[in-house]
XYZ file of C-alpha atoms in Angstrom:
393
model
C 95.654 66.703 110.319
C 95.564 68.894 107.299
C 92.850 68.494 104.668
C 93.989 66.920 100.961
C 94.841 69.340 98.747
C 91.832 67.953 96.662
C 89.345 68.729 99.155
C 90.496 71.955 100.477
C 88.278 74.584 99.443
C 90.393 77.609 97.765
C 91.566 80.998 98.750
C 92.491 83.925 97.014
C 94.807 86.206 99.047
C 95.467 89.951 96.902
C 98.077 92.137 98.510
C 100.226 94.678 97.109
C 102.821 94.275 100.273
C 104.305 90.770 100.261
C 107.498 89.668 101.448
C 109.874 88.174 98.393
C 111.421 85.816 100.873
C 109.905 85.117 104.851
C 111.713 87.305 107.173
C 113.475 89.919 104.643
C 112.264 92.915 106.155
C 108.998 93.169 104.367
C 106.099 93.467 106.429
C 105.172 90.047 106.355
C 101.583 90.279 108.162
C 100.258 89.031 105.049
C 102.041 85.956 104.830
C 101.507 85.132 108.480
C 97.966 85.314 107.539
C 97.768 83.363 104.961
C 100.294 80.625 105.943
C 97.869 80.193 109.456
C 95.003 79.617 107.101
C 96.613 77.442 105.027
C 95.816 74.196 106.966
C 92.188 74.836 106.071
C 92.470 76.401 102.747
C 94.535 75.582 99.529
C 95.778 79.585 99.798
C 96.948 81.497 96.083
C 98.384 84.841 96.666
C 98.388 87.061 94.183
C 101.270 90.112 94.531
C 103.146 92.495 92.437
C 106.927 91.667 91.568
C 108.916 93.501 93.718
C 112.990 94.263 94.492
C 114.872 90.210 94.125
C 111.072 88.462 94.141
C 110.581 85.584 92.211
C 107.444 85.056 90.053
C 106.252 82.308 91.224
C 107.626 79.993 94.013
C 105.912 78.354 97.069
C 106.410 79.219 101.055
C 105.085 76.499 102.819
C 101.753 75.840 101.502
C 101.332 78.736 99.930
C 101.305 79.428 96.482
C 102.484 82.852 95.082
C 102.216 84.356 91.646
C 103.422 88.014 91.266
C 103.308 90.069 88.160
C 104.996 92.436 86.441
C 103.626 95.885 85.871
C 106.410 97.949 84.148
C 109.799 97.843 82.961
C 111.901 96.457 85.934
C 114.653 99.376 85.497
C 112.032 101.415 86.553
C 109.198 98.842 88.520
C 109.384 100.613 92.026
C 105.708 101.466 92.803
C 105.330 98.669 94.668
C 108.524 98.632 96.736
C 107.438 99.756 100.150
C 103.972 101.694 100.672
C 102.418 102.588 97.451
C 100.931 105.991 98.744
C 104.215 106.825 100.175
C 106.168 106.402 97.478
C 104.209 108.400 95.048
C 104.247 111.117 97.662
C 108.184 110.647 97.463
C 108.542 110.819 93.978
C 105.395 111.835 91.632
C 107.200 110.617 87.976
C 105.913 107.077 89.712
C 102.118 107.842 89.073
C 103.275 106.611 85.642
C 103.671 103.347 86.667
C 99.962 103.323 88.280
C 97.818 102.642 85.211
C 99.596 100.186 84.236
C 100.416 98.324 87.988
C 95.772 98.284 88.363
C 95.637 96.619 84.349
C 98.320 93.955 85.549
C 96.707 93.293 88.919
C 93.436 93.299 86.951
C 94.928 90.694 84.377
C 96.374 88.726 87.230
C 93.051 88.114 89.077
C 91.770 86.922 85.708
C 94.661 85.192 85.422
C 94.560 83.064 88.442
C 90.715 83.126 88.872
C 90.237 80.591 85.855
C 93.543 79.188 86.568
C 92.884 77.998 90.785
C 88.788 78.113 90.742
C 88.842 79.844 94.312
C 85.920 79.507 96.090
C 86.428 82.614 97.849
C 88.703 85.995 97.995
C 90.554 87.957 100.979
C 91.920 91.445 99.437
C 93.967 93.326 101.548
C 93.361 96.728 100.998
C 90.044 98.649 99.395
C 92.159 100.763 96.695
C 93.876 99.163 95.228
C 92.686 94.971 95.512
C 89.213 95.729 96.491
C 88.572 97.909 93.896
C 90.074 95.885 91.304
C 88.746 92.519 92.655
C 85.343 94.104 92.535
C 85.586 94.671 88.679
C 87.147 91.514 88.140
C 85.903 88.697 90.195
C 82.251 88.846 89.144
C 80.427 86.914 91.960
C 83.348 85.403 93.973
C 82.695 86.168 97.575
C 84.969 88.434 99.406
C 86.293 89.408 102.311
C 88.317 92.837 101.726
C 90.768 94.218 104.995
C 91.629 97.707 105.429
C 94.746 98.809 107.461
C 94.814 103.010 107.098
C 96.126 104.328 104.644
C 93.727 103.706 102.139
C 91.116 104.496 104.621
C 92.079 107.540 105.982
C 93.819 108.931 103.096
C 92.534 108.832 99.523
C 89.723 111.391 100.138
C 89.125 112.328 96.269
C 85.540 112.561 95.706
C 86.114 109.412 92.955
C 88.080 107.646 95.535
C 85.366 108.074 98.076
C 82.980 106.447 95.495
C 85.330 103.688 94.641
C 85.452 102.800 98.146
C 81.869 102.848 98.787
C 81.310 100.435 95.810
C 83.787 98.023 97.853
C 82.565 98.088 101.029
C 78.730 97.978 100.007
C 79.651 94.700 97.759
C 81.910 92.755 100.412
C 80.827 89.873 101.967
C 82.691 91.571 105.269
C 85.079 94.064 106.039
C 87.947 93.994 108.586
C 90.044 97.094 110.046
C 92.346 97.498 112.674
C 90.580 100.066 115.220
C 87.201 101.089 116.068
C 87.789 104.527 114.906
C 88.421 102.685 111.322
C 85.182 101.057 112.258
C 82.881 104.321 112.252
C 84.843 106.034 109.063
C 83.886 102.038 107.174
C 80.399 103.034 108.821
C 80.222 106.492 106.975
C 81.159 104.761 103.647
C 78.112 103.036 103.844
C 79.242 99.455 105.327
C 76.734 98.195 107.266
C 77.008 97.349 111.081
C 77.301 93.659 110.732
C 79.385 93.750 107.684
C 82.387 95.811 109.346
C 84.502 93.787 111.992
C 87.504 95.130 113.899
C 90.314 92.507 113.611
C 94.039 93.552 114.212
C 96.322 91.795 111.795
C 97.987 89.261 114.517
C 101.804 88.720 115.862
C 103.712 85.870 115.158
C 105.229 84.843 118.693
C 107.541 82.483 117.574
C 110.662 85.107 116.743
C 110.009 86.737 119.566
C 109.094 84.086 122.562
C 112.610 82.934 121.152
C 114.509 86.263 121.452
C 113.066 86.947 124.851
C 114.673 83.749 126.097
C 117.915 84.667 124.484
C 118.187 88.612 125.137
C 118.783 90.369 128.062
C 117.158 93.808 128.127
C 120.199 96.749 127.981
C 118.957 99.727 130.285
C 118.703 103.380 128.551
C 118.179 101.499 125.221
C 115.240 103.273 122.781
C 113.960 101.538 120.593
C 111.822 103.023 117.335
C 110.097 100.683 114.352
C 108.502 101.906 111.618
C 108.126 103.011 108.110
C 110.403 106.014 108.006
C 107.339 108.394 106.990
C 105.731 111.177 107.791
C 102.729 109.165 109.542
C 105.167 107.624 111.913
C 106.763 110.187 114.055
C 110.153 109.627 113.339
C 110.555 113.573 113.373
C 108.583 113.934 116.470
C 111.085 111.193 118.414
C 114.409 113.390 117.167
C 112.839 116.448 118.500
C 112.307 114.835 121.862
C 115.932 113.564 122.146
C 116.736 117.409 122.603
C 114.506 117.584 125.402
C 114.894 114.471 127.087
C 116.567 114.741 131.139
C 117.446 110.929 131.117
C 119.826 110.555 128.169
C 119.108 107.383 126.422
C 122.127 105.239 126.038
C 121.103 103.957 122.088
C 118.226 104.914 120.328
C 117.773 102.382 117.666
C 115.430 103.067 114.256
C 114.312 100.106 112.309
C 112.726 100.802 108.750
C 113.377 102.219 105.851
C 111.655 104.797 103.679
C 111.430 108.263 102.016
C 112.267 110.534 104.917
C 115.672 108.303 106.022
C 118.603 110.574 104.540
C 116.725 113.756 106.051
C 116.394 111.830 109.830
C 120.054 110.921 109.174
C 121.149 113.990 108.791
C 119.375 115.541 111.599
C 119.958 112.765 113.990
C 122.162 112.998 116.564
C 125.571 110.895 117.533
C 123.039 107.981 119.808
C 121.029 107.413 117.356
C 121.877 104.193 114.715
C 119.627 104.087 111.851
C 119.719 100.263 111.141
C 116.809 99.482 107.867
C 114.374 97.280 107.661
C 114.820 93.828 109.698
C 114.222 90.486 109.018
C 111.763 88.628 111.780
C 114.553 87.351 113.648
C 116.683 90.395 113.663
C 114.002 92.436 114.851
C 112.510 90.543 117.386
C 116.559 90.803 118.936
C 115.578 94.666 118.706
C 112.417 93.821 120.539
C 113.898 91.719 123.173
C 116.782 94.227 124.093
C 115.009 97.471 124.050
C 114.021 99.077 127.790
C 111.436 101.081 125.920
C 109.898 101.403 122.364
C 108.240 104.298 120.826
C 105.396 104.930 118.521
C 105.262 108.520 118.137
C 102.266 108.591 115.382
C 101.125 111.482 113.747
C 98.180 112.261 111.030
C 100.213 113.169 108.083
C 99.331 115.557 105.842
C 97.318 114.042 103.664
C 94.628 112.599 106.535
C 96.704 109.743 106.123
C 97.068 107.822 109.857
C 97.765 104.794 111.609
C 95.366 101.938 112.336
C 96.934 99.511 115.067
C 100.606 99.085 113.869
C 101.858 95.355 113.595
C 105.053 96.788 115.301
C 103.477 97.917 118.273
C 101.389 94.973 119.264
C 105.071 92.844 118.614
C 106.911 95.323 120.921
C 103.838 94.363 123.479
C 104.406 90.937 123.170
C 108.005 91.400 123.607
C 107.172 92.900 127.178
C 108.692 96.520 126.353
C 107.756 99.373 128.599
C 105.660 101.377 125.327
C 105.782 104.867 124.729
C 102.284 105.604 121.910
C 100.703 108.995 120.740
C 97.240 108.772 121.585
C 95.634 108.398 118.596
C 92.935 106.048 117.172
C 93.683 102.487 117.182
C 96.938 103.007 119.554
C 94.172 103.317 122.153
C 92.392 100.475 121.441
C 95.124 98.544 123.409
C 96.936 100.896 125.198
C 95.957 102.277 128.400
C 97.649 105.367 130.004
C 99.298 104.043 132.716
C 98.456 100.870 132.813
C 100.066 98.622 130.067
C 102.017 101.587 128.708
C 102.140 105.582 128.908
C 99.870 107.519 125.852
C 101.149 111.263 124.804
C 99.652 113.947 122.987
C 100.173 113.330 119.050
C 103.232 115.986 117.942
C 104.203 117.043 121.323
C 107.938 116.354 121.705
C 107.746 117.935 125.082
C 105.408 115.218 125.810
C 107.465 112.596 124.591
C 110.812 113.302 125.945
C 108.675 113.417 129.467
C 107.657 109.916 128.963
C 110.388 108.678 128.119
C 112.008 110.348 130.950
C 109.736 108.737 133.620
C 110.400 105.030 132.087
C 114.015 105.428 131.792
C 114.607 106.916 135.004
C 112.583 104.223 136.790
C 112.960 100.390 135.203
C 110.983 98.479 137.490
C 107.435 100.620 136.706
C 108.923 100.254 133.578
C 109.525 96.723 133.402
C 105.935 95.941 135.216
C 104.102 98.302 132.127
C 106.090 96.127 129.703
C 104.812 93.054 131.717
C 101.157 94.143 131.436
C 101.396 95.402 127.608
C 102.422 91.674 127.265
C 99.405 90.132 128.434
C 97.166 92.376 126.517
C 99.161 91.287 123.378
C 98.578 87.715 123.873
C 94.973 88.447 122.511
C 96.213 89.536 119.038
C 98.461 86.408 118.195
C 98.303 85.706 114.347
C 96.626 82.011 115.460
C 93.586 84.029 117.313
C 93.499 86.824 114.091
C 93.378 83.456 112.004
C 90.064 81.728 113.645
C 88.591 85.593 113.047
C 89.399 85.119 109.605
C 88.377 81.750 109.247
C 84.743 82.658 110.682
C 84.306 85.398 108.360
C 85.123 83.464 105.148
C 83.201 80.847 105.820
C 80.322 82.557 106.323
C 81.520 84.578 102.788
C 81.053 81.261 101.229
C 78.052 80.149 102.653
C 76.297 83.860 101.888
């Protein structure tokens, strides 16, 4: 039985990507999150105002106040990947000072207004470094999932993040390799703990059951950026022996209309999915890719959300060995690894899976099974141990 409201202690959840509405297309890791913790905690998120949001509403029991930040003709900043979409368009770095004295005002805001006895901000730049200034002495538990790990490397930026990670209760990241780079920011050992952000099963468990799995269909979900490999898979299409019937891209972002163009005739660019609508994508794809690349900028991966879903959706995976991807995957075994950038590489693996299903189909079986580990009910009873000991520190 869920606690009273009363008696629930409270959580403060900061995230700058938030779904408006469950399922729209959003990553909605962070509202898995917080609605699994809910039945413990009375959880507040706190979020920017974003593309047909509203400012306040409730989703389940969760409560969620966003603010504004700039005009809305022009309030973009937060639509999508912030780093991204200042790469994409630099006149948006005038929306920045204002977006961290909002966010600022915000936490004040709902600090006095909800009494939370302790914090989880997602991200070190920008909630963990605002929380830090803000909060005072409210524990914290701060998360970081890449990109403002990896990229970000500004001398100032470097410092910012040091003050975060030195003044969190605990620090979660998605890979080991995002373990050591926490390490060389001065987190100590016991502070920094490796939890994924988990899958929610339900979509897909249901999907599975309903799909059948169409041969020669590729599937590819991500962020269209350059971090991704979306321009890695196209140049393996050219080199691929075992024509794929459909190659299928899910997401959205600044480098679509250039892929489009490019692209060739079996390849449907479809957006950004809702849960349902995706895990369909999931269910019916022979083989999914997740062709990462470090992008210019250092920026990289940590353990994509959409590759531990494709996992649990029993797809034969094609992954770039890179940090974090390797964490789960092993060559071989519960999926085939290739050499980050190599489109030669790629087009051979896809080659091998497509031109023999039932290796593929038993790789997609295994990739399953080492999904099951990263459900968002297991990531929850991480989370739960961490911010209780938060509270108690």
């Amino acid at each position: 039985m869920q606690p009273d409201s009363a008696v629930r202690p409270t959580l403060l959840v900061a995230a700058s990507t938030f779904p408006a509405e469950p399922g729209d297309g959003t990553p909605g890791f962070v509202l898995d999150l917080a609605l699994a913790l809910s039945d413990e905690y009375r959880v507040v998120v706190v979020a920017p105002m974003t593309r047909g949001a509203a400012a306040h509403q409730r989703i389940g029991d969760v409560e969620v106040h966003r603010y504004g930040y700039f005009p809305a003709r022009w309030r973009d900043l937060a639509d999508g990947a912030i780093v991204d979409n200042l790469r994409a368009e630099p006149a948006r770095w005038l929306q920045v000072p204002s977006f961290f004295a909002a966010m600022a005002a915000a936490l004040v805001r709902e600090r006095r207004r909800s009494r939370p006895d302790v914090a989880l901000l997602h991200w070190i730049i920008p909630q963990g470094a605002v929380g830090r200034l803000v909060l005072g002495r409210l524990p914290r538990v701060v998360t970081t999932l890449g990109g403002d790990l990896y990229a970000l490397r500004h001398p100032v930026l470097q410092a910012v993040k040091r003050a975060v990670v030195r003044n969190a209760s605990s620090v979660t990241c998605m890979s080991t390799d995002m373990a050591r780079e926490l390490g060389a920011l001065g987190a100590r050992a016991d502070q920094v703990h490796v939890v994924p952000m988990g899958v929610d099963l339900a979509p897909i468990t249901a999907a599975v059951a309903r799909e059948d799995r169409v041969a020669g269909r590729v599937l590819f979900v991500g962020r269209l950026v350059e971090k991704k490999g979306a321009v890695v898979l196209l140049d393996a299409l050219d080199r691929m022996a075992e024509r794929p019937a459909t190659v299928v891209v899910v997401g959205d972002g600044p480098l679509r209309a250039d892929l489009e163009r490019r692209a060739r005739a079996e390849v449907s660019f479809v957006g950004a999915q809702g849960k349902d609508a995706l895990a369909a994508e999931y269910a019916r794809a022979a083989v999914a890719l997740y062709p990462s690349v470090p992008a210019a900028n250092g920026d990289r991966d940590g353990l994509p959300v959409a590759l531990l879903e494709a996992m649990s959706a029993g797809c034969a995976i094609v992954a770039s060995a890179v940090p974090g991807i390797v964490d789960v995957i092993e060559d071989g075994v519960n999926g085939l690894l290739v050499t980050p950038g190599d489109a030669d590489d790629l087009a051979a693996a896809v080659d091998r899976l497509l031109g023999d299903p039932e290796w593929a189909a038993s790789l997609g079986a295994a990739a399953a099974r080492t999904a099951a580990a990263h459900t968002v009910d297991a990531v929850a009873d991480r989370y739960r141990t961490l911010l209780a000991e938060a509270r108690a520190s």
